[in-house]
Short mmCIF file of C-alpha atoms and ligand atoms in Angstrom, two decimals:
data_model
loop_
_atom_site.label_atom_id
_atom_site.label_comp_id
_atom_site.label_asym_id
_atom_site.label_seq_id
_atom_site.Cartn_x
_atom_site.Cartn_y
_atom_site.Cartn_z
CA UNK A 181 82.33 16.99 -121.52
CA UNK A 182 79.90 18.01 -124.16
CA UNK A 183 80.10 20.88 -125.76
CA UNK A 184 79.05 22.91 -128.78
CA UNK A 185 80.56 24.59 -131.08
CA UNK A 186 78.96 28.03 -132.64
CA UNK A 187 81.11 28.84 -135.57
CA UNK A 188 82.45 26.39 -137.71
CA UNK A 189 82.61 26.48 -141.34
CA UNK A 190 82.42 22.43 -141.95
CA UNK A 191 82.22 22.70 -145.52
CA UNK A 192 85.52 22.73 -145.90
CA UNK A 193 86.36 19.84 -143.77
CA UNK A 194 86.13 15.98 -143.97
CA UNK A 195 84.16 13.56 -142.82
CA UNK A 196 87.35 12.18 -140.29
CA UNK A 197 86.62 15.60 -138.81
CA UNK A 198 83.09 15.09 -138.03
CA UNK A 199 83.80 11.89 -136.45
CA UNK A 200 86.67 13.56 -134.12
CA UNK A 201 84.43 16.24 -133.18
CA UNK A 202 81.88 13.75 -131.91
CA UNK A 203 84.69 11.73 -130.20
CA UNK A 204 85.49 14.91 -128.32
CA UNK A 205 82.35 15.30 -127.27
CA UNK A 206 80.68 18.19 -129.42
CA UNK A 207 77.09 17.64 -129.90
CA UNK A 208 75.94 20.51 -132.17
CA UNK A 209 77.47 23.08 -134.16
CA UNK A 210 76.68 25.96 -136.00
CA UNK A 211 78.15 27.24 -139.84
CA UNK A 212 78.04 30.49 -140.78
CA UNK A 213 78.24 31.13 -144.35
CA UNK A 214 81.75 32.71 -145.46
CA UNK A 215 84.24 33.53 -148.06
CA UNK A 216 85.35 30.21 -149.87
CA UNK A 217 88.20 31.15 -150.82
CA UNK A 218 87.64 32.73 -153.95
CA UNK A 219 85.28 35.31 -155.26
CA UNK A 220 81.75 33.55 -157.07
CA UNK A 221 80.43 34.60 -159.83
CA UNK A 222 76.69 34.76 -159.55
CA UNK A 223 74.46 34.71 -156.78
CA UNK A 224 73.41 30.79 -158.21
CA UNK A 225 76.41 29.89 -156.73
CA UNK A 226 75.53 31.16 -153.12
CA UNK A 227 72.01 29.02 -154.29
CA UNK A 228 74.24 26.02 -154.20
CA UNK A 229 76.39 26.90 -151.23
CA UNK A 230 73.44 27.81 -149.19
CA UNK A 231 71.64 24.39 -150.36
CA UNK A 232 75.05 22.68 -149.08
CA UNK A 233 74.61 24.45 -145.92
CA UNK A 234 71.15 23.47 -145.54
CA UNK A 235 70.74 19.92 -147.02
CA UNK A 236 74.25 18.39 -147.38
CA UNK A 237 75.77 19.18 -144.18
CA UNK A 238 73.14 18.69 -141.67
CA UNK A 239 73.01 14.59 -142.97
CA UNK A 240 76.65 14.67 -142.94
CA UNK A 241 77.10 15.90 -139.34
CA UNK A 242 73.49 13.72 -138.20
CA UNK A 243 75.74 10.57 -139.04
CA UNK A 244 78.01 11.02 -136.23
CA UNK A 245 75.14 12.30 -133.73
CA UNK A 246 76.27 15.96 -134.15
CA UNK A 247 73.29 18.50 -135.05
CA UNK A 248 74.14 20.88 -137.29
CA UNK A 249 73.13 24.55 -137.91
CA UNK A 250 73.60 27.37 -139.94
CA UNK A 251 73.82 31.40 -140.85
CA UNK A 252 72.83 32.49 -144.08
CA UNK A 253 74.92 35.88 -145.71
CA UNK A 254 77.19 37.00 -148.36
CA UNK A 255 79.92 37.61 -146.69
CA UNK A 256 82.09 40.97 -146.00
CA UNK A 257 85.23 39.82 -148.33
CA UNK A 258 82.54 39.57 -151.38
CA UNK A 259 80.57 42.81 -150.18
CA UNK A 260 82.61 44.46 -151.99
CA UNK A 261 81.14 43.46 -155.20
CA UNK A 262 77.70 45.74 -154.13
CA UNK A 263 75.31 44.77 -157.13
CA UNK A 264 76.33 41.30 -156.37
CA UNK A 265 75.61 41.33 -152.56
CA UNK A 266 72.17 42.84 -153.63
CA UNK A 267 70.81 39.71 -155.21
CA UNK A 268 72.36 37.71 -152.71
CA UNK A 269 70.37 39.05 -149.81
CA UNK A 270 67.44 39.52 -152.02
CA UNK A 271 67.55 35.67 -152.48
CA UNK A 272 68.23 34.27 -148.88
CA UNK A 273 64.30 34.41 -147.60
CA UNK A 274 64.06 31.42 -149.88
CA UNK A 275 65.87 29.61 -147.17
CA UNK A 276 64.90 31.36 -143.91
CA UNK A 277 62.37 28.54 -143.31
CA UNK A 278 64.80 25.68 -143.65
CA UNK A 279 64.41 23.76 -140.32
CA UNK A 280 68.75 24.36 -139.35
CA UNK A 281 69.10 28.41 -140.22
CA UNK A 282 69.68 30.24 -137.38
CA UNK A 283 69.65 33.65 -138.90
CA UNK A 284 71.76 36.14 -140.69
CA UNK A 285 75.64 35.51 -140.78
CA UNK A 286 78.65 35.81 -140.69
CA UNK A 287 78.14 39.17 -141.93
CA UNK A 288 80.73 42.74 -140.91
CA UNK A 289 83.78 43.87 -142.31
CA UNK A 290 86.97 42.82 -143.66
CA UNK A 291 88.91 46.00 -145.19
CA UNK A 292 86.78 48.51 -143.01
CA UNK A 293 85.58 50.06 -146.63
CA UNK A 294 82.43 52.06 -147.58
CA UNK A 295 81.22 49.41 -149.54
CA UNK A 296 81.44 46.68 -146.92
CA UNK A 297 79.37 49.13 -144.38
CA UNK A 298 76.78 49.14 -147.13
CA UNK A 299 76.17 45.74 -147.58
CA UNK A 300 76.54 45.06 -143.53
CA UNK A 301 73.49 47.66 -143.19
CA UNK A 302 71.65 46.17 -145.69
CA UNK A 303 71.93 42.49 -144.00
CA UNK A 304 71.16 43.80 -140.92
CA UNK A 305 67.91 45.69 -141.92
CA UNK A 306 67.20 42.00 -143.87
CA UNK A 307 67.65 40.48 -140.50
CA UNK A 308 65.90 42.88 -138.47
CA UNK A 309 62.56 42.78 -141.35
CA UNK A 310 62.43 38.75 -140.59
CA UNK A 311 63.39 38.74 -137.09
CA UNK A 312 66.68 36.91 -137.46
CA UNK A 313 69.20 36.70 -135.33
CA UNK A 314 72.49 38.08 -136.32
CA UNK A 315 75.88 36.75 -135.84
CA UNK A 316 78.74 38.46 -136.89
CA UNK A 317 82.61 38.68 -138.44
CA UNK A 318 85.01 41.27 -137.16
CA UNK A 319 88.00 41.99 -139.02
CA UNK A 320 91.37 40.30 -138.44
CA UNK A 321 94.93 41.62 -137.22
CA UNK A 322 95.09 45.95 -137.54
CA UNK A 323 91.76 46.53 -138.93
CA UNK A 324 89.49 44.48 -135.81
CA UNK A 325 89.88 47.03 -133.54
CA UNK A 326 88.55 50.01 -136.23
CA UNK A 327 86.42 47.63 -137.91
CA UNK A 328 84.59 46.10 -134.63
CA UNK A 329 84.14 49.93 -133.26
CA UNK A 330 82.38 50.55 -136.43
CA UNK A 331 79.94 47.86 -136.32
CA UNK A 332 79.22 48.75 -133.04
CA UNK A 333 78.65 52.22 -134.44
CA UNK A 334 76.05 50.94 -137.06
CA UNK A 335 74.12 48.19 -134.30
CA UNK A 336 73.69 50.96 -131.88
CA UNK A 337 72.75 53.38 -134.28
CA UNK A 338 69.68 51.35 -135.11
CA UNK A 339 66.87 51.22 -132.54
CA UNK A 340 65.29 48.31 -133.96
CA UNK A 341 68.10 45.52 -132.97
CA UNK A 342 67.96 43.60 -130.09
CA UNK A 343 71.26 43.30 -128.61
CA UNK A 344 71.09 40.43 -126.92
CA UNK A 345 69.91 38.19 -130.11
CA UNK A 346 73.99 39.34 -131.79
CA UNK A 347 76.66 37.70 -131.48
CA UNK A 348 80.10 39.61 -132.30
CA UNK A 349 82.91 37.11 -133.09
CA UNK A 350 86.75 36.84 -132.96
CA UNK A 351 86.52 39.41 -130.21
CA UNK A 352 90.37 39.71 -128.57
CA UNK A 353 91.72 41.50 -125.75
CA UNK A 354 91.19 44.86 -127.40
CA UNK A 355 87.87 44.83 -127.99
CA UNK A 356 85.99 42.44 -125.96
CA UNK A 357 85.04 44.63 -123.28
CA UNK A 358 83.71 47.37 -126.04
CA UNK A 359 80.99 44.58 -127.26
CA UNK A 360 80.22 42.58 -123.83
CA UNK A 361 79.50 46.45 -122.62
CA UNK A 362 77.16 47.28 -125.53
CA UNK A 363 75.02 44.07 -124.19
CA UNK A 364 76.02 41.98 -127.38
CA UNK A 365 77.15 38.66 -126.64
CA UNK A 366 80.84 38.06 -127.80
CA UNK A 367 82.37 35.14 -128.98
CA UNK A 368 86.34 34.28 -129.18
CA UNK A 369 87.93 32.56 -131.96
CA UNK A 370 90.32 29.92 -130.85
CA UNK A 371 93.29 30.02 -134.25
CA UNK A 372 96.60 28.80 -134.38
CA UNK A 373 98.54 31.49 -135.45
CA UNK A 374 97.19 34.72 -135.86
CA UNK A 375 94.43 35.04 -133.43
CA UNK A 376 93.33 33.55 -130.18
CA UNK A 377 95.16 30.86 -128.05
CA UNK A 378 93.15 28.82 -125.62
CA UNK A 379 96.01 30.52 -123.14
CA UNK A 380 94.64 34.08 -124.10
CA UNK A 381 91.04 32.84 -123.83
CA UNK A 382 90.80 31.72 -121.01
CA UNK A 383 92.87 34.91 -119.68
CA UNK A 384 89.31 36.95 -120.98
CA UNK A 385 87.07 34.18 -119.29
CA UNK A 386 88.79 34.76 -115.90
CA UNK A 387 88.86 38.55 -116.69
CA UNK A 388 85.44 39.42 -117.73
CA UNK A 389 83.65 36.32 -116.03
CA UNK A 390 81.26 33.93 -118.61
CA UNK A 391 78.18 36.11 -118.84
CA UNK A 392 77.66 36.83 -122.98
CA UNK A 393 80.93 34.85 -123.50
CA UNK A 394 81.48 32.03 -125.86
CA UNK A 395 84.35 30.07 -127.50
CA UNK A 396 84.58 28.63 -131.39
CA UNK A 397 87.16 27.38 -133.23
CA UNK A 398 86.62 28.83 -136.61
CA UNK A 399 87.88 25.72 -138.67
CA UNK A 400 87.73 26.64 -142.14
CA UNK A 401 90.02 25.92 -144.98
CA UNK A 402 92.81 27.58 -143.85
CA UNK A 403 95.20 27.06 -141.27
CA UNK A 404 92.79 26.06 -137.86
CA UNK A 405 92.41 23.10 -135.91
CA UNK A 406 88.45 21.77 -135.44
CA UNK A 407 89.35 20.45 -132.44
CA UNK A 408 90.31 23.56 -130.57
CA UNK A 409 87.23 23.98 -127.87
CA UNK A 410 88.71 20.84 -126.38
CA UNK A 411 91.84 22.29 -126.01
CA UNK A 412 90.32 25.47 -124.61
CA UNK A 413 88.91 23.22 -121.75
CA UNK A 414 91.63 21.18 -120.87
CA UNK A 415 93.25 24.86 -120.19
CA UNK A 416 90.25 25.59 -118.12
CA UNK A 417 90.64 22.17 -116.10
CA UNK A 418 95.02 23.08 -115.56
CA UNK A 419 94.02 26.15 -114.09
CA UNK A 420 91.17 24.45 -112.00
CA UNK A 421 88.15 26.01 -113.22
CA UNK A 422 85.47 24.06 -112.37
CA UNK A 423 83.24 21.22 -114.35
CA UNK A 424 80.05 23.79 -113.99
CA UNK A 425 82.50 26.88 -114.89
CA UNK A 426 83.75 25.49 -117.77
CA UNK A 427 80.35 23.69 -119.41
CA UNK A 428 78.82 27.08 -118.87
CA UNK A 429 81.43 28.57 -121.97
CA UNK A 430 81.26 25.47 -124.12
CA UNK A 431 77.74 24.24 -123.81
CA UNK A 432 75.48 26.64 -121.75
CA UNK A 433 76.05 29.85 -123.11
CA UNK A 434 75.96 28.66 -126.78
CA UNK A 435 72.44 26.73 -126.20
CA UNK A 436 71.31 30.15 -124.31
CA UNK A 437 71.81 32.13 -127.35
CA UNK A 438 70.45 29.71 -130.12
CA UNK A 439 67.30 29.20 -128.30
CA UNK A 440 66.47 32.69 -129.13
CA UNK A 441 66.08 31.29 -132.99
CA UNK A 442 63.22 29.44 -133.47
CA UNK A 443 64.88 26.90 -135.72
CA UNK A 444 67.31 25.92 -132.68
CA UNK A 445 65.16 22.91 -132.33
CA UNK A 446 68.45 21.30 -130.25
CA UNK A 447 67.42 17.64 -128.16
CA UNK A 448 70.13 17.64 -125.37
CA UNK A 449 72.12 14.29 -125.58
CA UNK A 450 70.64 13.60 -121.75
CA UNK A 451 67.38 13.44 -123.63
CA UNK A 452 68.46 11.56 -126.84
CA UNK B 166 88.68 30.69 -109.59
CA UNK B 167 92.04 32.24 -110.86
CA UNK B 168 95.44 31.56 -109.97
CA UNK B 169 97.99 32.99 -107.34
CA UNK B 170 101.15 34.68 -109.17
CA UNK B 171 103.33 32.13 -107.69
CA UNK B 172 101.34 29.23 -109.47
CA UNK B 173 101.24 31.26 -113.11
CA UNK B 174 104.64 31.88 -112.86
CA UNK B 175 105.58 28.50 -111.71
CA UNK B 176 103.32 26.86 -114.68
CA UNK B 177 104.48 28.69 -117.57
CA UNK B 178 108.35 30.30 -116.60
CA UNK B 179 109.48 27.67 -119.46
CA UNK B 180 107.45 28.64 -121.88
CA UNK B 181 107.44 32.27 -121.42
CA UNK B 182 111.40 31.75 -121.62
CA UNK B 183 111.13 30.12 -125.05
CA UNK B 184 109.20 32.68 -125.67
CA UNK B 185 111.87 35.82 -125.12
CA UNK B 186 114.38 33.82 -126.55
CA UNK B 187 112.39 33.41 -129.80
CA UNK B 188 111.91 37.14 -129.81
CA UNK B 189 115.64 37.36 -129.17
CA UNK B 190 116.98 35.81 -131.57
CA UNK B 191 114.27 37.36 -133.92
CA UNK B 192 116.19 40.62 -133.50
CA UNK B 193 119.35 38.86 -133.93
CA UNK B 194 118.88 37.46 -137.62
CA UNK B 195 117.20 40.95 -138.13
CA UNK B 196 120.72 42.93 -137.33
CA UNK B 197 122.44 40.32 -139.19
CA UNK B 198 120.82 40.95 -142.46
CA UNK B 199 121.43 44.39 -142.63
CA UNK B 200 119.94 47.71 -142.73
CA UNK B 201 115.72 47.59 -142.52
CA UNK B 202 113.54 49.87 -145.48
CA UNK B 203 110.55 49.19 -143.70
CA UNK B 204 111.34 51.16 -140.51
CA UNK B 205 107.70 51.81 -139.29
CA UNK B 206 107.19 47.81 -139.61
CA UNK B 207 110.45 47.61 -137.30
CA UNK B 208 109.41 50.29 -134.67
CA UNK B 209 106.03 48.46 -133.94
CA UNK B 210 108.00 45.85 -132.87
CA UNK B 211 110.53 47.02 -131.04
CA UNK B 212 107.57 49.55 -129.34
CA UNK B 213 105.64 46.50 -129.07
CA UNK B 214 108.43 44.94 -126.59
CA UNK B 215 108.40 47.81 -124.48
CA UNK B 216 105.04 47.28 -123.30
CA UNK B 217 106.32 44.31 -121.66
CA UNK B 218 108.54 46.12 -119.73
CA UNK B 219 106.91 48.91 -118.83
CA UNK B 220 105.20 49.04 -115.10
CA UNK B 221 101.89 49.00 -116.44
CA UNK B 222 98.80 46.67 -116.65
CA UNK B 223 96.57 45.63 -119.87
CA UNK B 224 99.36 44.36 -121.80
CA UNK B 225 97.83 42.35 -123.92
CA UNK B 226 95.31 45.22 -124.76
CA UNK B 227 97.43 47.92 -125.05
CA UNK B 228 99.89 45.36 -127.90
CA UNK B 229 96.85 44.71 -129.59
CA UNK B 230 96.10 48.49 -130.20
CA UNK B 231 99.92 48.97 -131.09
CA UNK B 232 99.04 46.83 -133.94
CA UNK B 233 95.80 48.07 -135.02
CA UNK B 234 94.39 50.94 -137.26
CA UNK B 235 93.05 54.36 -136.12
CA UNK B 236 89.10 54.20 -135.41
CA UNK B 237 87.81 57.55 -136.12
CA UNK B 238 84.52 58.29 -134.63
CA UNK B 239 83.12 60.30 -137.62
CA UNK B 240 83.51 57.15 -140.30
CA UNK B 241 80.15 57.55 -141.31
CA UNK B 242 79.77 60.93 -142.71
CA UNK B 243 83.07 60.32 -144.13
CA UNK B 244 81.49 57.45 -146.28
CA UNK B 245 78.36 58.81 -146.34
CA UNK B 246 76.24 55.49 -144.92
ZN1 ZN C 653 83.91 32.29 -139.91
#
């Protein structure tokens, strides 16, 4: 089955990975820009990340028939450094035009702090003056429930967002339903150890139905596995969803969302 | 399409019993070693494993918020954004 995966930070994978990923079947993907495991400096180094994210990978993943796009933020770990952040979003409309960036992303919280809320208002008004689309990073372990209640806060607080053109990630049983009822779309994060399992998943898929729903596997540089939409639908397949059920997580809804970017210039392998 | 109780509990009774035996034993090597300073850390869990026992639904919910931080609806005066 193909499918597609909307958040995966291949920057910090090889070039073995691509090649599985297009074994399995994936066919596009999209990188949100994140924390890289370490604080940087200046905001030339988000330059050369966001050149990476806009240059490098997209030839790297076009070599194994995968398209690749992107999300272009600082991210919520570094938002703490304010003056920082400032110069970081003042520079990303240099690459808003790039033909694979999607919009504004990941952006949220991490600690739930004042200085994080800052920043995350200041992306979204960035986002909302160049009509991106926004996708976006909710906290891990005990601060996701606080922290994805107050992004909701600050999205419906602003009349200017379109809801459906956000996409909340690493939504879990505790506050899916809060996000897929504001009219966001919601995306579940498919980790190892911490987070999702493609068990608990596909528990929330048979609960709350596929409307606004997605799956991604995250894989960054810590502990995650790449591969872990396919595992998601051979769950789907033991519990005998069916073909159309399943392709509508993995594939459809993913497409359905991007195509409200107008960078999301995606050819369907049917029409390669 | 979901599945009847009889085929979920048919399709994952093994694994669910690893599971509690895990969890077991986890409390096991925790007597073992002696008294517990972070007490707070130790009655999450053991509040944690109620849930599973007790009659009703959302578990998986209601462990989550267990483990989670207060939301308080007035955050934003508080920080002033
Ligand atoms: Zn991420």
């Amino acid at each position: 089955m193909y499918y597609i995966d909307p958040h995966i930070h291949m920057v910090s994978r090889t070039t073995d990975d691509y090649e599985t990923l297009a074994k399995m079947g994936c066919v596009a993907l999209s990188e949100p820009a994140f924390w890289a495991g370490f604080d940087r400096g200046s905001v030339d180094s988000f330059r050369d990340y966001f050149r990476q994210l806009t240059e490098t990978e997209p030839k790297r993943a076009a070599q194994y028939g995968i398209q690749h796009f992107t999300w272009l933020c600082i991210n919520a770990k570094e938002a703490e450094n304010v003056s920082l952040s400032r110069e970081v979003i003042a520079m990303i409309p240099e690459f808003l035009d790039r033909p694979n960036v999607l919009g504004i992303g990941e952006i949220g919280l991490n600690k739930n702090t004042k200085n994080e809320a800052t920043i995350f208002l200041e992306h979204v008004d960035l986002a909302v003056r160049h009509d991106q689309q926004i996708l976006i990073h909710t906290p891990h372990l005990e601060d996701k429930y606080q922290g994805t209640r107050m992004i909701l806060d600050m999205l419906c607080g602003d009349t200017r967002i379109q809801r459906h053109r956000v996409l909340v990630d690493h939504v879990e049983e505790h506050t899916i339903g809060p996000v897929l009822d504001a009219g966001f779309w919601a995306g579940m994060t498919l980790y190892p150890v911490t987070k999702c399992t493609p068990q608990r998943a596909a528990d929330m898929i048979e609960r709350f139905g596929p409307e606004r729903l997605m799956a991604n596997s995250a894989g960054d540089w810590g502990p995650s596995k790449p591969t872990a939409i396919p595992d998601l639908i051979l769950e789907l397949r033991r519990r005998g969803h069916s073909e159309a059920a399943i392709r509508r997580v993995v594939y459809e809804n993913p497409r359905t969302f991007f195509e409200q970017s107008r960078h999301f210039a995606f050819v369907a392998p049917e029409n390669r | 399409m979901s599945r009847t109780a009889d085929q979920v509990l048919e399709q994952e009774f093994l694994q669910v019993r690893a599971k509690i035996l895990e969890i077991a034993a986890f409390f096991d090597r925790l007597s073992e070693g002696g008294a517990v300073t972070n007490e707070q850390q130790l009655r999450l869990l053991r509040d944690g494993s109620t849930i599973l026992n007790d009659g009703a639904d959302e578990k998986a919910a209601r462990v989550q918020l267990l483990f989670s931080r207060q939301y308080e609806s007035n955050w934003r005066e508080k920080f002033g954004v």
